[in-house]
mmCIF file of C-alpha atoms in Angstrom:
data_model
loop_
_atom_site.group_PDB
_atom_site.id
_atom_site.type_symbol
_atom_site.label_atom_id
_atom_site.label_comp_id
_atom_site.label_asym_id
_atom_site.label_seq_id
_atom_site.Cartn_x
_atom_site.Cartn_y
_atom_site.Cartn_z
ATOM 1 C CA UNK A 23 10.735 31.976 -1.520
ATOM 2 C CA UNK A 24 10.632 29.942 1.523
ATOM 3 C CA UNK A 25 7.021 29.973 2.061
ATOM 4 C CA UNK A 26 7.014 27.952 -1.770
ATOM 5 C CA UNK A 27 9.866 25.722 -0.090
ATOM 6 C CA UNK A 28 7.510 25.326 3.045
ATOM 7 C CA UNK A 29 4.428 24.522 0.790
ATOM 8 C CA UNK A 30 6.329 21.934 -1.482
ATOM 9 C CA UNK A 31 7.533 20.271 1.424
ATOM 10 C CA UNK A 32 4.401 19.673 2.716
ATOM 11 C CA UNK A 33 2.633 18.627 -0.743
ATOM 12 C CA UNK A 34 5.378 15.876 -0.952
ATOM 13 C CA UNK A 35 5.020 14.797 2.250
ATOM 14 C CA UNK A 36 1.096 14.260 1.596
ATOM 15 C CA UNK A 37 1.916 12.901 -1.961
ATOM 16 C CA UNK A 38 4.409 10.262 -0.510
ATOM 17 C CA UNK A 39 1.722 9.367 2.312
ATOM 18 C CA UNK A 40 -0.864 8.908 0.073
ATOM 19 C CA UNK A 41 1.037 6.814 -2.564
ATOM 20 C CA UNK A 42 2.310 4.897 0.573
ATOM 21 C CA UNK A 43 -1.225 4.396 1.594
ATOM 22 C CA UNK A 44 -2.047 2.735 -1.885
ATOM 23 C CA UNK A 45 0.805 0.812 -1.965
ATOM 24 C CA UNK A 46 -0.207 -0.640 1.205
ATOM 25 C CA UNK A 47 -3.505 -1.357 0.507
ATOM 26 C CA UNK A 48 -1.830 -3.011 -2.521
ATOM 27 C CA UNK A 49 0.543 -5.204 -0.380
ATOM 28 C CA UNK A 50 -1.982 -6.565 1.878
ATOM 29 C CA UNK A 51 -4.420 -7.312 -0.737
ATOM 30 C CA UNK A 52 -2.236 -9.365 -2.552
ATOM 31 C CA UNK A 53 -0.975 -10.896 0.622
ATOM 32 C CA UNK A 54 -4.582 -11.617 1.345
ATOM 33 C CA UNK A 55 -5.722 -13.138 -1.905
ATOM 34 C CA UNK A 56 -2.540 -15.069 -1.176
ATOM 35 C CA UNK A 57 -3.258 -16.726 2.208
ATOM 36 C CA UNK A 58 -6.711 -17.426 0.505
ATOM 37 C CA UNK A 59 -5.481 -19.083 -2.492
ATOM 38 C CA UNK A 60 -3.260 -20.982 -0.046
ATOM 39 C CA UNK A 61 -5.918 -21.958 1.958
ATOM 40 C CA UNK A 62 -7.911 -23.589 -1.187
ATOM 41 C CA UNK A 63 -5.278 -25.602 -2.925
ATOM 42 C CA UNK A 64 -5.181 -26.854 -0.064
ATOM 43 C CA UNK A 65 -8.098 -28.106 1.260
ATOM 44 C CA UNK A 66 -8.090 -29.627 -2.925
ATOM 45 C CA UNK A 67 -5.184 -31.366 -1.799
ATOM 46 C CA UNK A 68 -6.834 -32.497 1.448
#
């Protein structure tokens, strides 16, 4: 019984790193495209 506890522990510890990992990746995309997008308008403004 406590090895399952052990072993579930550990799986959602790896599941909540990985989803953090793509959420993220996710963040600094978007915060990317962003600064980018930024960047264009305005040198159209410019």
């Amino acid at each position: 019984m406590r090895c399952i506890a052990i072993a579930l522990q550990r799986v959602m510890a790896n599941g909540a790193g990985y989803f953090h990992n793509i959420l993220l990746r996710r963040v600094t995309y978007f915060y990317l495209k962003g600064l980018i997008a930024q960047r264009l308008s305005g040198l159209e403004y410019y």
